[in-house]
PDB file of C-alpha atoms and ligand atoms in Angstrom:
ATOM      1  CA  MET A   1     117.039 121.297 111.408  1.00 79.00           C
ATOM      2  CA  HIS A   2     117.586 117.827 110.182  1.00 87.00           C
ATOM      3  CA  CYS A   3     115.548 115.890 107.396  1.00 93.00           C
ATOM      4  CA  PRO A   4     112.537 114.345 108.618  1.00 94.00           C
ATOM      5  CA  PHE A   5     112.890 111.311 106.152  1.00 96.00           C
ATOM      6  CA  CYS A   6     116.839 109.944 107.139  1.00 97.00           C
ATOM      7  CA  ARG A   7     117.860 112.477 109.397  1.00 94.00           C
ATOM      8  CA  HIS A   8     120.346 114.056 108.056  1.00 95.00           C
ATOM      9  CA  ALA A   9     121.671 117.675 108.751  1.00 93.00           C
ATOM     10  CA  ASP A  10     121.152 119.931 106.508  1.00 92.00           C
ATOM     11  CA  SER A  11     118.196 121.095 104.092  1.00 93.00           C
ATOM     12  CA  ARG A  12     117.914 123.629 100.928  1.00 94.00           C
ATOM     13  CA  VAL A  13     115.249 125.867 100.663  1.00 95.00           C
ATOM     14  CA  ILE A  14     113.529 125.983  97.514  1.00 95.00           C
ATOM     15  CA  ASP A  15     110.845 128.432  98.118  1.00 95.00           C
ATOM     16  CA  SER A  16     109.547 131.084 101.394  1.00 95.00           C
ATOM     17  CA  ARG A  17     106.646 132.548 101.177  1.00 94.00           C
ATOM     18  CA  THR A  18     104.640 134.807 104.155  1.00 91.00           C
ATOM     19  CA  SER A  19     102.000 134.639 105.875  1.00 85.00           C
ATOM     20  CA  ASP A  20      99.077 136.277 104.449  1.00 80.00           C
ATOM     21  CA  ASP A  21      99.139 138.288 108.124  1.00 75.00           C
ATOM     22  CA  GLY A  22     103.429 138.795 107.471  1.00 78.00           C
ATOM     23  CA  LEU A  23     104.102 136.999 111.010  1.00 77.00           C
ATOM     24  CA  SER A  24     105.807 133.705 109.572  1.00 86.00           C
ATOM     25  CA  ILE A  25     107.396 132.626 106.843  1.00 91.00           C
ATOM     26  CA  ARG A  26     106.658 129.350 105.564  1.00 94.00           C
ATOM     27  CA  ARG A  27     109.543 127.365 104.355  1.00 95.00           C
ATOM     28  CA  ARG A  28     109.762 124.554 101.872  1.00 96.00           C
ATOM     29  CA  ARG A  29     112.970 122.483 102.057  1.00 96.00           C
ATOM     30  CA  GLN A  30     114.658 119.660  99.768  1.00 96.00           C
ATOM     31  CA  CYS A  31     116.686 117.491 101.905  1.00 97.00           C
ATOM     32  CA  PRO A  32     120.700 117.145  98.660  1.00 96.00           C
ATOM     33  CA  GLN A  33     120.278 113.469 100.682  1.00 96.00           C
ATOM     34  CA  CYS A  34     117.156 112.063  99.763  1.00 97.00           C
ATOM     35  CA  GLY A  35     115.167 113.895  97.672  1.00 96.00           C
ATOM     36  CA  GLY A  36     112.315 114.497 100.595  1.00 96.00           C
ATOM     37  CA  ARG A  37     110.728 117.551 100.835  1.00 96.00           C
ATOM     38  CA  PHE A  38     109.542 118.993 103.908  1.00 96.00           C
ATOM     39  CA  SER A  39     108.078 122.308 105.198  1.00 95.00           C
ATOM     40  CA  THR A  40     109.279 124.469 107.761  1.00 93.00           C
ATOM     41  CA  ILE A  41     107.359 127.663 109.479  1.00 90.00           C
ATOM     42  CA  GLU A  42     109.178 130.296 111.708  1.00 88.00           C
ATOM     43  CA  THR A  43     107.691 132.743 113.285  1.00 83.00           C
ATOM     44  CA  ALA A  44     109.798 135.430 115.732  1.00 81.00           C
ATOM     45  CA  SER A  45     109.626 134.147 119.716  1.00 86.00           C
ATOM     46  CA  LEU A  46     107.169 134.903 122.054  1.00 91.00           C
ATOM     47  CA  ASN A  47     106.958 134.293 125.449  1.00 93.00           C
ATOM     48  CA  VAL A  48     104.030 134.936 128.448  1.00 93.00           C
ATOM     49  CA  ILE A  49     105.268 134.761 131.603  1.00 93.00           C
ATOM     50  CA  LYS A  50     102.812 133.054 133.893  1.00 90.00           C
ATOM     51  CA  ARG A  51     101.753 135.042 137.553  1.00 86.00           C
ATOM     52  CA  SER A  52     103.293 131.886 138.432  1.00 92.00           C
ATOM     53  CA  GLY A  53     106.195 132.845 136.841  1.00 91.00           C
ATOM     54  CA  VAL A  54     106.209 130.010 134.040  1.00 92.00           C
ATOM     55  CA  ILE A  55     107.349 130.986 130.575  1.00 92.00           C
ATOM     56  CA  GLU A  56     105.355 129.516 128.268  1.00 91.00           C
ATOM     57  CA  PRO A  57     104.771 130.588 124.083  1.00 90.00           C
ATOM     58  CA  PHE A  58     102.268 133.029 122.870  1.00 92.00           C
ATOM     59  CA  SER A  59      99.307 131.097 122.083  1.00 92.00           C
ATOM     60  CA  ARG A  60      96.562 132.472 120.244  1.00 93.00           C
ATOM     61  CA  GLU A  61      94.520 129.445 121.604  1.00 94.00           C
ATOM     62  CA  LYS A  62      94.694 130.536 124.591  1.00 93.00           C
ATOM     63  CA  VAL A  63      93.995 134.646 123.691  1.00 95.00           C
ATOM     64  CA  MET A  64      90.989 132.964 122.381  1.00 96.00           C
ATOM     65  CA  SER A  65      89.140 130.902 124.658  1.00 95.00           C
ATOM     66  CA  GLY A  66      89.504 133.544 127.614  1.00 93.00           C
ATOM     67  CA  ALA A  67      87.086 135.547 125.517  1.00 96.00           C
ATOM     68  CA  ARG A  68      85.016 133.170 124.584  1.00 96.00           C
ATOM     69  CA  LYS A  69      84.300 132.963 128.501  1.00 95.00           C
ATOM     70  CA  ALA A  70      83.388 136.362 128.719  1.00 96.00           C
ATOM     71  CA  CYS A  71      81.142 136.499 125.342  1.00 97.00           C
ATOM     72  CA  GLN A  72      78.984 132.929 126.664  1.00 96.00           C
ATOM     73  CA  GLY A  73      75.657 133.895 125.633  1.00 96.00           C
ATOM     74  CA  ARG A  74      76.544 137.211 123.802  1.00 97.00           C
ATOM     75  CA  PRO A  75      76.280 137.709 119.558  1.00 96.00           C
ATOM     76  CA  VAL A  76      80.052 136.868 119.130  1.00 97.00           C
ATOM     77  CA  THR A  77      81.600 134.198 116.723  1.00 97.00           C
ATOM     78  CA  GLU A  78      84.643 132.279 116.796  1.00 97.00           C
ATOM     79  CA  ALA A  79      85.427 134.376 113.160  1.00 97.00           C
ATOM     80  CA  ASP A  80      85.045 137.158 115.210  1.00 97.00           C
ATOM     81  CA  LEU A  81      87.009 135.644 118.408  1.00 97.00           C
ATOM     82  CA  ALA A  82      89.874 134.549 116.031  1.00 96.00           C
ATOM     83  CA  VAL A  83      90.362 138.126 114.278  1.00 96.00           C
ATOM     84  CA  LEU A  84      90.233 139.915 118.231  1.00 97.00           C
ATOM     85  CA  ALA A  85      93.257 137.188 118.969  1.00 96.00           C
ATOM     86  CA  GLN A  86      95.022 138.702 115.978  1.00 94.00           C
ATOM     87  CA  ALA A  87      94.115 141.995 116.715  1.00 94.00           C
ATOM     88  CA  VAL A  88      96.010 141.199 120.001  1.00 95.00           C
ATOM     89  CA  GLU A  89      98.934 139.409 118.840  1.00 93.00           C
ATOM     90  CA  GLU A  90      99.801 141.948 116.318  1.00 91.00           C
ATOM     91  CA  ALA A  91      99.295 144.837 119.475  1.00 91.00           C
ATOM     92  CA  VAL A  92     101.727 142.591 121.995  1.00 92.00           C
ATOM     93  CA  ARG A  93     104.829 142.145 119.162  1.00 89.00           C
ATOM     94  CA  GLN A  94     104.472 145.792 117.879  1.00 88.00           C
ATOM     95  CA  THR A  95     105.252 146.155 121.670  1.00 87.00           C
ATOM     96  CA  GLY A  96     109.100 144.718 120.473  1.00 85.00           C
ATOM     97  CA  SER A  97     109.765 142.356 123.310  1.00 86.00           C
ATOM     98  CA  SER A  98     109.693 138.963 123.325  1.00 89.00           C
ATOM     99  CA  GLN A  99     108.198 137.790 126.444  1.00 91.00           C
ATOM    100  CA  ILE A 100     105.660 139.474 127.494  1.00 93.00           C
ATOM    101  CA  ASP A 101     103.382 139.103 131.402  1.00 91.00           C
ATOM    102  CA  THR A 102      99.617 138.296 130.905  1.00 89.00           C
ATOM    103  CA  ASN A 103      98.132 141.153 132.435  1.00 88.00           C
ATOM    104  CA  GLU A 104      99.869 143.105 129.198  1.00 90.00           C
ATOM    105  CA  ILE A 105      97.770 141.011 126.772  1.00 93.00           C
ATOM    106  CA  GLY A 106      95.210 140.731 128.860  1.00 92.00           C
ATOM    107  CA  LEU A 107      95.107 144.986 128.376  1.00 91.00           C
ATOM    108  CA  ALA A 108      95.624 143.800 124.552  1.00 94.00           C
ATOM    109  CA  ILE A 109      92.536 141.705 124.155  1.00 96.00           C
ATOM    110  CA  LEU A 110      90.286 145.215 126.299  1.00 94.00           C
ATOM    111  CA  GLY A 111      90.396 147.529 123.153  1.00 93.00           C
ATOM    112  CA  PRO A 112      89.768 144.199 120.322  1.00 95.00           C
ATOM    113  CA  LEU A 113      87.040 142.693 123.129  1.00 96.00           C
ATOM    114  CA  ARG A 114      85.284 146.176 123.550  1.00 95.00           C
ATOM    115  CA  GLU A 115      84.845 146.701 120.202  1.00 94.00           C
ATOM    116  CA  LEU A 116      82.936 143.063 120.009  1.00 95.00           C
ATOM    117  CA  ASP A 117      80.853 143.340 122.097  1.00 96.00           C
ATOM    118  CA  GLU A 118      80.305 145.583 125.112  1.00 95.00           C
ATOM    119  CA  VAL A 119      78.278 143.684 127.780  1.00 96.00           C
ATOM    120  CA  ALA A 120      82.008 140.872 127.428  1.00 96.00           C
ATOM    121  CA  TYR A 121      84.390 142.889 128.415  1.00 95.00           C
ATOM    122  CA  LEU A 122      82.772 144.208 130.796  1.00 94.00           C
ATOM    123  CA  ARG A 123      82.447 140.116 132.292  1.00 94.00           C
ATOM    124  CA  PHE A 124      86.704 139.841 130.568  1.00 94.00           C
ATOM    125  CA  ALA A 125      87.811 144.318 132.456  1.00 92.00           C
ATOM    126  CA  SER A 126      86.372 143.003 135.709  1.00 92.00           C
ATOM    127  CA  VAL A 127      88.101 139.793 136.024  1.00 87.00           C
ATOM    128  CA  TYR A 128      91.771 141.395 134.265  1.00 83.00           C
ATOM    129  CA  GLN A 129      91.335 144.694 136.169  1.00 81.00           C
ATOM    130  CA  ALA A 130      90.339 142.992 139.575  1.00 80.00           C
ATOM    131  CA  PHE A 131      87.248 145.269 140.138  1.00 84.00           C
ATOM    132  CA  ASP A 132      85.770 144.713 144.159  1.00 85.00           C
ATOM    133  CA  SER A 133      83.020 146.839 143.801  1.00 89.00           C
ATOM    134  CA  LEU A 134      79.912 148.270 141.865  1.00 91.00           C
ATOM    135  CA  GLU A 135      81.748 151.645 141.525  1.00 92.00           C
ATOM    136  CA  ASP A 136      84.676 149.561 139.555  1.00 91.00           C
ATOM    137  CA  PHE A 137      81.001 148.833 137.233  1.00 90.00           C
ATOM    138  CA  GLU A 138      79.942 152.199 137.412  1.00 92.00           C
ATOM    139  CA  ALA A 139      83.416 153.539 136.489  1.00 92.00           C
ATOM    140  CA  SER A 140      83.339 151.527 133.724  1.00 92.00           C
ATOM    141  CA  ILE A 141      80.262 151.958 132.078  1.00 93.00           C
ATOM    142  CA  ALA A 142      80.562 155.484 132.877  1.00 93.00           C
ATOM    143  CA  GLN A 143      83.312 155.186 130.544  1.00 92.00           C
ATOM    144  CA  LEU A 144      81.720 152.990 127.645  1.00 92.00           C
ATOM    145  CA  ARG A 145      78.433 155.953 127.965  1.00 92.00           C
ATOM    146  CA  ALA A 146      80.629 159.076 127.590  1.00 92.00           C
ATOM    147  CA  ASP A 147      81.960 157.378 124.294  1.00 90.00           C
ATOM    148  CA  HIS A 148      78.653 156.107 123.118  1.00 88.00           C
ATOM    149  CA  ARG A 149      77.637 160.304 123.281  1.00 87.00           C
ATOM    150  CA  ALA A 150      81.106 161.419 121.524  1.00 84.00           C
ATOM    151  CA  GLY A 151      80.349 158.594 119.051  1.00 75.00           C
ATOM    152  CA  HIS A 152      77.036 160.269 118.882  1.00 58.00           C
ATOM    153  CA  ARG A 153      77.329 163.948 118.966  1.00 53.00           C
ATOM    154  CA  VAL A 154      79.757 163.340 115.276  1.00 48.00           C
ATOM    155  CA  ASP A 155      76.970 161.525 113.411  1.00 47.00           C
ATOM    156  CA  ALA A 156      74.038 163.313 114.938  1.00 42.00           C
ATOM    157  CA  ASP A 157      73.326 165.968 112.208  1.00 45.00           C
TER     158      ASP A 157
HETATM  159 ZN1  LIG B   1     116.380 113.012 103.396  1.00 71.27          ZN
END
């Protein structure tokens, strides 16, 4: 990595720190030529293959904006969306592959979104899983109800 001050071709690492979420490493570097200090952030590359075939880097911001649309008018905060995007990134990184398609991201969003808000979940699922009839909604709602009943039985007594 070139020094951003004098363009010297080499730099020395003087400090390394892993981010709180464990997904990136921040390195403090010093240029041996001019003494300038700068930081680099290292993350494992994770790319998304879009439906059009275009490949672009994974972006938490895009996950948040996708989920945000489904959450319109719902009691969901930006902080909730940030936590959701982090959970999605951790889930897709855990698959161990460096390239995933947008559909896998959609599926990874469904779980945490359901925890956050069931109405937003249904909206999102209807788009991502291409619901094309009322039966699709009914099946999803029936599943949510069944899970509720299972949950209630646990805290009943
Ligand atoms: Zn330099």
